[in-house]
Every structure is written in C-alpha cells, then in structure tokens.
CSV table of C-alpha atoms in Angstrom, one decimal:
chain,number,residue,atom,x,y,z
A,694,MET,CA,210.8,120.2,-50.4
A,695,SER,CA,210.6,123.8,-49.1
A,696,LEU,CA,212.9,125.5,-46.8
A,697,LEU,CA,210.7,124.6,-43.8
A,698,ASN,CA,210.7,120.9,-44.7
A,699,PHE,CA,214.4,121.0,-45.3
A,700,PHE,CA,215.2,121.3,-41.6
A,701,ARG,CA,212.3,119.2,-40.3
A,702,LYS,CA,213.1,115.8,-38.8
A,703,ARG,CA,212.5,112.8,-41.0
A,704,ASP,CA,209.2,111.1,-40.6
A,705,PRO,CA,209.8,107.6,-39.3
A,706,SER,CA,206.3,106.3,-40.1
A,707,ALA,CA,207.6,103.6,-42.5
A,708,ALA,CA,209.5,102.0,-39.6
A,709,ILE,CA,206.2,101.9,-37.5
A,710,ALA,CA,204.4,100.3,-40.5
A,711,LYS,CA,207.1,97.6,-40.8
A,712,GLU,CA,207.0,96.8,-37.1
A,713,ARG,CA,203.2,96.6,-37.0
A,714,LEU,CA,203.1,94.4,-40.1
A,715,GLN,CA,205.7,92.0,-38.6
A,716,ILE,CA,203.7,91.6,-35.4
A,717,VAL,CA,200.3,91.2,-37.1
A,718,LEU,CA,201.6,88.8,-39.7
A,719,ALA,CA,203.4,86.6,-37.2
A,720,HIS,CA,200.1,86.2,-35.4
A,721,GLU,CA,198.1,85.5,-38.6
A,722,ARG,CA,200.6,83.0,-40.0
A,723,ALA,CA,200.5,81.0,-36.8
A,724,GLY,CA,196.7,80.5,-37.2
A,725,ARG,CA,196.8,79.8,-40.9
A,726,HIS,CA,197.3,76.1,-40.8
A,727,ALA,CA,194.5,75.4,-38.3
A,728,PRO,CA,191.7,73.6,-40.0
A,729,ASP,CA,188.4,75.4,-40.6
A,730,PHE,CA,186.4,73.3,-38.2
A,731,LEU,CA,188.4,74.4,-35.1
A,732,PRO,CA,186.2,77.4,-34.1
A,733,LEU,CA,183.1,75.3,-34.5
A,734,LEU,CA,184.6,72.5,-32.4
A,735,GLN,CA,185.5,75.0,-29.7
A,736,LYS,CA,182.0,76.4,-29.7
A,737,GLU,CA,180.4,72.9,-29.4
A,738,VAL,CA,182.8,71.7,-26.7
A,739,LEU,CA,182.0,74.9,-24.8
A,740,ALA,CA,178.3,74.3,-25.1
A,741,VAL,CA,178.6,70.8,-23.7
A,742,VAL,CA,180.8,71.9,-20.8
A,743,ALA,CA,178.5,74.8,-20.2
A,744,LYS,CA,175.6,72.4,-19.6
A,745,TYR,CA,177.3,71.3,-16.4
A,746,LEU,CA,179.7,74.1,-15.4
A,747,ASP,CA,179.5,77.8,-15.4
A,748,VAL,CA,182.2,78.5,-18.0
A,749,THR,CA,182.8,81.4,-20.3
A,750,ASP,CA,184.3,81.5,-23.8
A,751,ASP,CA,187.8,82.4,-22.7
A,752,MET,CA,188.1,79.4,-20.3
A,753,ILE,CA,188.3,76.9,-23.1
A,754,LYS,CA,191.4,76.7,-25.3
A,755,ILE,CA,191.7,74.3,-28.3
A,756,HIS,CA,194.8,73.6,-30.2
A,757,LEU,CA,195.5,71.2,-33.0
A,758,GLU,CA,199.2,70.5,-33.4
A,759,ARG,CA,200.9,68.6,-36.1
A,760,VAL,CA,204.3,67.1,-35.6
A,761,GLY,CA,205.4,65.0,-38.5
A,762,GLU,CA,202.8,62.2,-38.9
A,763,THR,CA,201.0,62.7,-35.6
A,764,SER,CA,198.3,65.2,-34.9
A,765,MET,CA,197.4,66.1,-31.3
A,766,LEU,CA,194.2,67.8,-30.4
A,767,GLU,CA,194.6,69.6,-27.1
A,768,ILE,CA,191.5,70.8,-25.2
A,769,ASN,CA,192.1,72.8,-22.1
A,770,VAL,CA,189.3,73.7,-19.8
A,771,GLU,CA,190.1,76.1,-17.0
A,772,LEU,CA,188.1,75.1,-14.0
A,773,ASP,CA,189.4,77.1,-11.1
A,774,GLN,CA,186.6,79.7,-11.3
A,775,ALA,CA,184.0,77.4,-12.8
A,776,ARG,CA,181.0,76.8,-10.5
A,777,PRO,CA,178.7,73.8,-11.0
A,778,LYS,CA,175.4,74.8,-12.4
A,779,PRO,CA,172.4,74.7,-10.0
A,780,ALA,CA,170.2,71.6,-9.9
A,781,LYS,CA,168.0,72.3,-12.9
A,782,ILE,CA,170.2,70.2,-15.2
A,783,GLY,CA,170.3,67.4,-12.7
A,784,ILE,CA,173.7,67.5,-11.2
A,785,LYS,CA,173.7,66.5,-7.5
A,786,PRO,CA,174.6,69.4,-5.3
A,787,GLY,CA,177.4,67.4,-3.7
A,788,ILE,CA,179.5,67.3,-6.9
A,789,VAL,CA,182.0,70.1,-7.2
A,790,ALA,CA,184.6,70.5,-9.9
A,791,LYS,CA,188.1,69.8,-8.7
A,792,GLU,CA,190.3,72.8,-8.9
A,793,ALA,CA,192.5,72.8,-12.0
B,219,MET,CA,204.4,73.8,-72.5
B,220,ALA,CA,201.8,76.3,-71.6
B,221,LYS,CA,202.2,78.2,-68.4
B,222,VAL,CA,199.3,79.8,-66.4
B,223,ILE,CA,200.3,83.0,-64.6
B,224,THR,CA,197.9,84.5,-62.1
B,225,ILE,CA,198.1,88.2,-61.3
B,226,THR,CA,196.8,88.6,-57.8
B,227,SER,CA,197.0,90.7,-54.7
B,228,GLY,CA,194.1,90.3,-52.3
B,229,LYS,CA,193.6,94.0,-52.0
B,230,GLY,CA,191.8,96.0,-54.7
B,231,GLY,CA,193.2,99.0,-56.6
B,232,VAL,CA,196.9,98.0,-56.4
B,233,GLY,CA,197.3,97.5,-60.1
B,234,LYS,CA,196.4,93.9,-60.9
B,235,THR,CA,194.6,94.8,-64.2
B,236,THR,CA,197.3,97.3,-65.2
B,237,THR,CA,199.9,94.6,-64.5
B,238,SER,CA,197.9,91.9,-66.3
B,239,ALA,CA,197.6,94.1,-69.4
B,240,ALA,CA,201.3,95.0,-69.3
B,241,PHE,CA,202.6,91.5,-68.7
B,242,ALA,CA,200.4,90.0,-71.4
B,243,THR,CA,201.5,92.6,-73.9
B,244,GLY,CA,205.2,92.2,-72.9
B,245,LEU,CA,205.1,88.5,-73.3
B,246,ALA,CA,203.4,88.7,-76.7
B,247,GLN,CA,205.9,91.4,-77.9
B,248,ARG,CA,208.6,88.8,-77.2
B,249,GLY,CA,207.0,86.3,-79.5
B,250,HIS,CA,205.0,84.2,-77.1
B,251,LYS,CA,201.4,83.4,-77.9
B,252,THR,CA,199.6,84.9,-75.0
B,253,VAL,CA,196.0,85.2,-73.8
B,254,VAL,CA,194.9,87.4,-70.8
B,255,ILE,CA,191.7,86.4,-69.1
B,256,ASP,CA,189.5,88.7,-66.9
B,257,PHE,CA,188.3,86.7,-63.8
B,258,ASP,CA,186.4,89.6,-62.3
B,259,VAL,CA,182.9,88.5,-63.1
B,260,GLY,CA,180.4,91.3,-62.9
B,261,LEU,CA,183.1,94.0,-62.8
B,262,ARG,CA,184.7,93.6,-66.2
B,263,ASN,CA,187.5,96.1,-66.7
B,264,LEU,CA,190.4,94.4,-68.5
B,265,ASP,CA,188.6,95.2,-71.8
B,266,LEU,CA,188.8,98.9,-71.1
B,267,ILE,CA,192.4,98.8,-70.0
B,268,MET,CA,193.3,96.9,-73.2
B,269,GLY,CA,191.1,99.3,-75.3
B,270,VAL,CA,188.9,96.5,-76.7
B,271,GLU,CA,185.7,97.3,-74.9
B,272,ARG,CA,183.8,97.8,-78.2
B,273,ARG,CA,184.8,94.5,-79.6
B,274,VAL,CA,183.4,92.3,-76.9
B,275,VAL,CA,180.8,90.0,-78.3
B,276,PHE,CA,181.0,86.7,-76.3
B,277,ASP,CA,182.6,86.3,-72.9
B,278,PHE,CA,184.2,83.7,-70.5
B,279,ILE,CA,180.8,82.7,-69.1
B,280,ASN,CA,179.3,82.2,-72.6
B,281,VAL,CA,182.1,79.8,-73.3
B,282,ILE,CA,181.8,78.0,-70.0
B,283,ASN,CA,178.1,77.5,-70.6
B,284,GLY,CA,178.7,76.3,-74.2
B,285,ASP,CA,176.9,79.3,-75.7
B,286,ALA,CA,180.0,80.3,-77.7
B,287,HIS,CA,183.2,78.7,-78.9
B,288,LEU,CA,186.5,79.9,-77.5
B,289,ASN,CA,187.6,81.4,-80.8
B,290,GLN,CA,184.4,83.5,-80.9
B,291,ALA,CA,185.1,85.0,-77.5
B,292,LEU,CA,188.9,85.7,-77.9
B,293,ILE,CA,189.7,89.2,-79.0
B,294,ARG,CA,192.8,89.5,-81.1
B,295,ASP,CA,194.9,92.6,-80.2
B,296,LYS,CA,195.5,95.0,-83.1
B,297,ARG,CA,198.7,96.5,-81.8
B,298,VAL,CA,200.7,93.4,-80.8
B,299,GLU,CA,200.9,90.1,-82.6
B,300,ASN,CA,200.3,86.9,-80.6
B,301,LEU,CA,198.1,88.7,-78.1
B,302,TYR,CA,194.5,87.8,-77.2
B,303,ILE,CA,192.1,89.2,-74.7
B,304,PHE,CA,189.4,87.0,-73.1
B,305,PRO,CA,186.8,89.3,-71.5
B,306,THR,CA,184.5,88.2,-68.7
B,307,SER,CA,180.8,88.6,-68.2
B,308,GLN,CA,179.0,91.4,-66.5
B,309,THR,CA,176.5,89.0,-64.9
B,310,ARG,CA,175.8,89.4,-61.3
B,311,ASP,CA,175.8,85.6,-60.8
B,312,LYS,CA,179.0,85.2,-58.7
B,313,GLU,CA,178.9,81.4,-59.1
B,314,ALA,CA,178.9,81.6,-62.9
B,315,LEU,CA,182.6,80.5,-62.9
B,316,ARG,CA,181.8,76.8,-62.4
B,317,LYS,CA,184.9,74.8,-61.5
B,318,GLU,CA,184.6,72.1,-64.2
B,319,GLY,CA,183.6,74.6,-66.8
B,320,VAL,CA,186.7,76.8,-66.0
B,321,ALA,CA,188.9,73.7,-66.0
B,322,GLU,CA,187.7,72.7,-69.5
B,323,VAL,CA,188.4,76.2,-70.9
B,324,MET,CA,191.8,76.3,-69.2
B,325,ALA,CA,192.7,72.9,-70.8
B,326,GLU,CA,191.7,74.1,-74.2
B,327,LEU,CA,193.7,77.4,-73.7
B,328,ARG,CA,196.7,75.3,-72.6
B,329,GLU,CA,196.7,73.5,-75.9
B,330,ASN,CA,196.7,76.8,-77.9
B,331,PHE,CA,198.8,79.3,-76.0
B,332,ASP,CA,202.3,79.7,-74.5
B,333,TYR,CA,201.2,81.9,-71.7
B,334,ILE,CA,197.7,82.2,-70.0
B,335,LEU,CA,197.4,85.2,-67.7
B,336,CYS,CA,194.6,85.3,-65.2
B,337,ASP,CA,193.7,88.7,-64.0
B,338,SER,CA,192.3,88.0,-60.5
B,339,PRO,CA,189.5,90.0,-58.8
B,340,ALA,CA,190.3,91.5,-55.4
B,341,GLY,CA,189.3,89.6,-52.3
B,342,ILE,CA,189.5,86.0,-51.4
B,343,GLU,CA,186.1,84.9,-52.6
B,344,HIS,CA,185.1,82.5,-55.4
B,345,GLY,CA,186.4,84.6,-58.3
B,346,ALA,CA,189.9,85.1,-56.7
B,347,LEU,CA,190.2,81.5,-55.7
B,348,THR,CA,189.2,80.3,-59.2
B,349,ALA,CA,191.8,82.7,-60.7
B,350,LEU,CA,194.6,81.3,-58.5
B,351,TYR,CA,193.5,77.6,-58.7
B,352,HIS,CA,195.1,76.9,-62.1
B,353,ALA,CA,198.2,78.9,-61.5
B,354,ASP,CA,201.7,77.6,-62.3
B,355,ALA,CA,203.1,81.0,-61.4
B,356,ALA,CA,201.7,83.9,-59.5
B,357,VAL,CA,202.6,87.6,-59.6
B,358,ILE,CA,201.7,89.2,-56.3
B,359,VAL,CA,201.0,92.9,-56.9
B,360,THR,CA,201.8,94.9,-53.8
B,361,ASN,CA,201.8,98.5,-52.9
B,362,PRO,CA,204.3,99.6,-50.2
B,363,GLU,CA,201.5,100.1,-47.7
B,364,VAL,CA,200.4,98.1,-44.7
B,365,SER,CA,197.0,96.8,-45.9
B,366,SER,CA,198.3,95.8,-49.3
B,367,VAL,CA,201.3,93.9,-47.7
B,368,ARG,CA,199.0,92.1,-45.3
B,369,ASP,CA,196.6,91.1,-48.0
B,370,SER,CA,199.4,89.9,-50.1
B,371,ASP,CA,200.6,87.6,-47.3
B,372,ARG,CA,197.1,86.2,-47.0
B,373,ILE,CA,197.0,85.5,-50.8
B,374,LEU,CA,200.4,83.8,-50.5
B,375,GLY,CA,198.8,81.5,-47.9
B,376,MET,CA,195.9,80.8,-50.3
B,377,LEU,CA,198.3,79.9,-53.1
B,378,ALA,CA,200.1,77.5,-50.9
B,379,SER,CA,196.9,75.7,-49.8
B,380,LYS,CA,194.1,76.2,-52.3
B,381,SER,CA,195.8,76.0,-55.7
B,382,ARG,CA,195.5,72.9,-58.0
B,383,ARG,CA,199.2,72.3,-57.5
B,384,ALA,CA,198.7,72.2,-53.7
B,385,GLU,CA,195.7,70.0,-54.0
B,386,ARG,CA,197.6,67.5,-56.2
B,387,ASN,CA,200.8,67.7,-54.1
B,388,GLU,CA,202.7,69.0,-57.1
B,389,ALA,CA,205.6,71.5,-57.1
B,390,PRO,CA,204.3,74.7,-55.5
B,391,VAL,CA,203.2,77.7,-57.5
B,392,GLU,CA,206.1,79.9,-58.4
B,393,GLU,CA,205.7,83.2,-56.6
B,394,TYR,CA,206.9,86.6,-57.7
B,395,LEU,CA,206.6,90.0,-56.0
B,396,LEU,CA,205.8,93.0,-58.0
B,397,LEU,CA,205.9,96.3,-56.1
B,398,THR,CA,203.8,99.0,-57.7
B,399,ARG,CA,203.2,102.7,-57.0
B,400,TYR,CA,206.7,103.0,-55.5
B,401,SER,CA,207.9,106.5,-54.6
B,402,PRO,CA,211.7,106.6,-54.1
B,403,ASP,CA,211.3,110.1,-52.7
B,404,ARG,CA,208.9,109.0,-50.0
B,405,VAL,CA,211.0,106.0,-49.1
B,406,ALA,CA,214.0,108.2,-48.7
B,407,LYS,CA,212.1,110.4,-46.3
B,408,GLY,CA,211.0,107.3,-44.3
B,409,GLU,CA,207.4,107.8,-45.2
B,410,MET,CA,207.0,104.6,-47.2
B,411,LEU,CA,208.0,101.0,-46.8
B,412,SER,CA,211.2,100.3,-48.8
B,413,ILE,CA,211.7,97.4,-51.2
B,414,ALA,CA,213.9,95.7,-48.6
B,415,ASP,CA,211.1,96.1,-45.9
B,416,VAL,CA,208.4,94.5,-48.1
B,417,GLN,CA,210.7,91.7,-49.2
B,418,GLU,CA,211.8,91.0,-45.6
B,419,ILE,CA,208.2,90.7,-44.6
B,420,LEU,CA,206.9,88.7,-47.5
B,421,SER,CA,210.0,86.7,-48.5
B,422,VAL,CA,209.1,86.3,-52.1
B,423,PRO,CA,211.5,87.0,-54.9
B,424,LEU,CA,211.2,90.4,-56.5
B,425,ILE,CA,210.3,90.5,-60.2
B,426,GLY,CA,210.0,94.3,-60.5
B,427,VAL,CA,209.4,97.7,-59.0
B,428,ILE,CA,207.0,100.0,-60.9
B,429,PRO,CA,207.4,103.6,-59.8
B,430,GLU,CA,204.4,105.8,-59.2
B,431,SER,CA,203.8,107.3,-62.6
B,432,GLU,CA,201.3,109.6,-64.3
B,433,ALA,CA,201.7,107.4,-67.3
B,434,VAL,CA,199.5,104.7,-65.7
B,435,LEU,CA,196.4,106.9,-65.6
B,436,LYS,CA,197.1,108.2,-69.1
B,437,ALA,CA,197.4,104.7,-70.4
B,438,SER,CA,194.1,103.6,-68.9
B,439,ASN,CA,192.4,106.8,-70.2
B,440,THR,CA,193.3,105.8,-73.7
B,441,GLY,CA,193.1,102.0,-73.4
B,442,THR,CA,196.7,101.4,-74.1
B,443,PRO,CA,198.7,99.0,-71.9
B,444,VAL,CA,201.3,101.2,-70.2
B,445,ILE,CA,204.1,98.8,-71.2
B,446,LEU,CA,203.8,100.3,-74.7
B,447,ASP,CA,204.7,103.7,-73.4
B,448,LEU,CA,208.4,103.5,-73.5
B,449,GLU,CA,208.8,107.1,-72.7
B,450,SER,CA,207.5,106.4,-69.2
B,451,SER,CA,209.4,105.0,-66.3
B,452,ALA,CA,206.4,102.7,-65.5
B,453,GLY,CA,206.4,101.3,-69.1
B,454,ARG,CA,210.1,100.6,-69.0
B,455,ALA,CA,209.9,99.1,-65.5
B,456,TYR,CA,207.2,96.7,-66.8
B,457,GLN,CA,209.4,95.8,-69.8
B,458,ASP,CA,212.2,94.9,-67.3
B,459,ALA,CA,209.8,92.9,-65.1
B,460,VAL,CA,208.7,90.8,-68.1
B,461,ALA,CA,212.3,90.3,-69.2
B,462,ARG,CA,213.2,89.1,-65.7
B,463,PHE,CA,210.2,86.7,-65.7
B,464,LEU,CA,211.6,85.2,-68.9
B,465,GLY,CA,215.0,84.7,-67.2
B,466,GLU,CA,216.9,87.8,-68.2
B,467,GLN,CA,219.1,89.5,-65.6
B,468,ARG,CA,218.2,93.2,-65.4
B,469,GLU,CA,219.1,95.6,-62.7
B,470,MET,CA,216.2,97.4,-60.9
B,471,ARG,CA,215.7,100.9,-62.2
B,472,PHE,CA,213.9,104.0,-61.1
B,473,LEU,CA,214.7,103.4,-57.4
B,474,LYS,CA,216.6,106.6,-56.7
B,475,THR,CA,215.2,109.9,-55.8
B,476,GLU,CA,215.5,112.4,-58.6
B,477,ARG,CA,218.2,114.9,-57.9
B,478,ARG,CA,216.8,118.4,-57.6
B,479,SER,CA,219.0,121.4,-57.6
B,480,LEU,CA,219.6,123.2,-54.3
B,481,LEU,CA,217.6,126.1,-55.5
B,482,ARG,CA,214.6,123.9,-56.2
B,483,ASN,CA,215.0,122.3,-52.8
B,484,LEU,CA,214.9,125.7,-51.1
B,485,PHE,CA,212.1,127.3,-53.0
B,486,GLY,CA,209.8,124.4,-53.3
B,487,ARG,CA,208.7,122.1,-56.1
B,488,ALA,CA,208.8,123.5,-59.6
C-alpha cells in the first residue's frame, strides 16, 4: 500500500459481488426443481396454440408446482392480443378468441 | 466402513486437484488407507500433482474394461504410507466411464480402503456427474469470486438430485465448503468476498480456508502435495482442514492481514 492508496477510499466491489450473486442464485434456485421436460412441453403447447391463434413465445407461461403429494401443472395463455389466424388452417372467420 | 469423498467445484482452476492430492495425503498421514482417483478422463493431471506421472502403467479405464486388475493400476505413494493413486486415461472417449463399470470398481475399492477420494473434472458433464454419483461426502472447492460461487451452488444442486444417495432416498451427501485462494488483505480492502459472505450465500459448513500462497505452484512444479510443505500457510491450512474433516476442533488460521510497519505502508511493498 503506497502513500497514495493509503488515503484512497476503500473499494466496495465485494459488496456488489455479493448482491449480484444473491439475486442471480435466488432466481436459479427457483428454477432448479422444475423437471427437464418443461421447456419442451412449453414449446409444443405453443406450437399447438399457434396453429389457431397468433401467439408469441412470451404469451404462454407454464409452471409445475408441487405442494406435498399433489402436483399442479398450470398453463397460462394470454389471449388479449392474440388474433385468430386467417382461414388457411380452417377456422371459420366468425370465431374470435374471447378476451382473457 | 469405507467413505467416498468427492472433491468438486463446477468451475475449473479453483484447486480441485490440489485439494484432492492434499486431502488424500493428509488422510493417509493420519493412518487411514486412502486412494485418490482421477475422474478427469482425457485431461489426466492428478498423476503430475502427486509426482507419479512416470509410474503410470494401467489406468481407470483399463480396469473398467477388464484389461487390468485394480492392483496393477494403483500406484503406491513412496512418501506416505497407506496412500494410493489411481490415474485416469488420456482417451478422448468421454463415455469411457461406463456407469456399471465404475460402480464395480468403486465396490471393490470400498472393500479395500478407508477413504476413496474422487477428483472431479470441471463442468457438469458425464465425468463430473460420475465423480459425484458415488459420494458419501463432498468437498466443494470455491474461490471467493462470483463465477466460482455460482458454479458451486449449481454443483450443490447436482449433489442433492443426481447422487446415488439422492437416487436411493438415503441420507443426503455430507457437504463441506473449502475456500481456496483466499486473500485476507483484499477482503480487508473490500475487494474480495469474505468467508462470511460466501457462507451466507452457499450455507454449507466450512471445513477450511486455504490462503493464496506461492507454495501451491511450487508444490505442483515439483509434484509434491502442498500439504507436505509445513513451512507454508497453505500446507498447514490443509492439515487443519483434514483434521476438521476427521472431527477435530481447530480454529481457522491465516485469516488476518499481515501487519506491516507504518514505514512499509507509506513507502510501498517491500
């Protein structure tokens, strides 16, 4: 430590490191117990819904929750912006998705 | 009864092999018949760290494939009694560690040794998962640095879900945190995560803190486990860690910044 460093303010980077780690690990730990097939399930459900409605990736949320002995699979499809696809897949023009 | 201890970390270069060599040597010094196995197929290095690279004839994969007997592949350490080194193969076939083959070898080792140390490769691929599968205990080697801490957390998750004990619903793998490359000076300056920080994040009992030390490179240069260098802080910190693993109470050492004289502080490092 030289004379210059002696008077310099202490570098708080360790505190930043700790905070960043706590945030990222809280997120990663939450996703850890999800089974491996969930992302694939989400993709396939999206593909099916997309056949009939104009949906994007972020409009479908899938959660698997386990409380004691019961597992609950929750699939949420956001429809308020989804438009029915045009006639080429055979949906009658009169059918419109109800707003969520 | 034999105990399998896996030395793991997720991240590479944090000191798994150095720790494996040190722990195995320390346990053997205390009279326990110990073998240390290199699980890093294709990137064999434990032999170099233990200084037995010229004595490797048969390896782990030869034994798994039935090309050699276990006692032909085990290298007996010439410095410490009760210590054996089990080198791995330099093959590029990553799947060479067949699950049943490894299980058979582990069962045979369990009959002949008190402690079986598994030096895990970095990553979370086949080799690392095989190394942690048989663990009864795990030493998580962590540097006080963000990527190492995060990877350690990931490996802790793997131990809880992918080990044999988890698969069989047995008591969970005992977990121990070993902090390596610790610089009390930098912690004091707020530049490095402290022991308390890392422990708070990982919540795993601390088995030792190895200070950053020049002795570690010197030891690897000469192929001598650093735990044999009792002049060095790292060597003594490893001795303490092994003692704690065996149930001794020892206070953590080498955690304070070295006091420098005022003159030294003012005129720079001598």
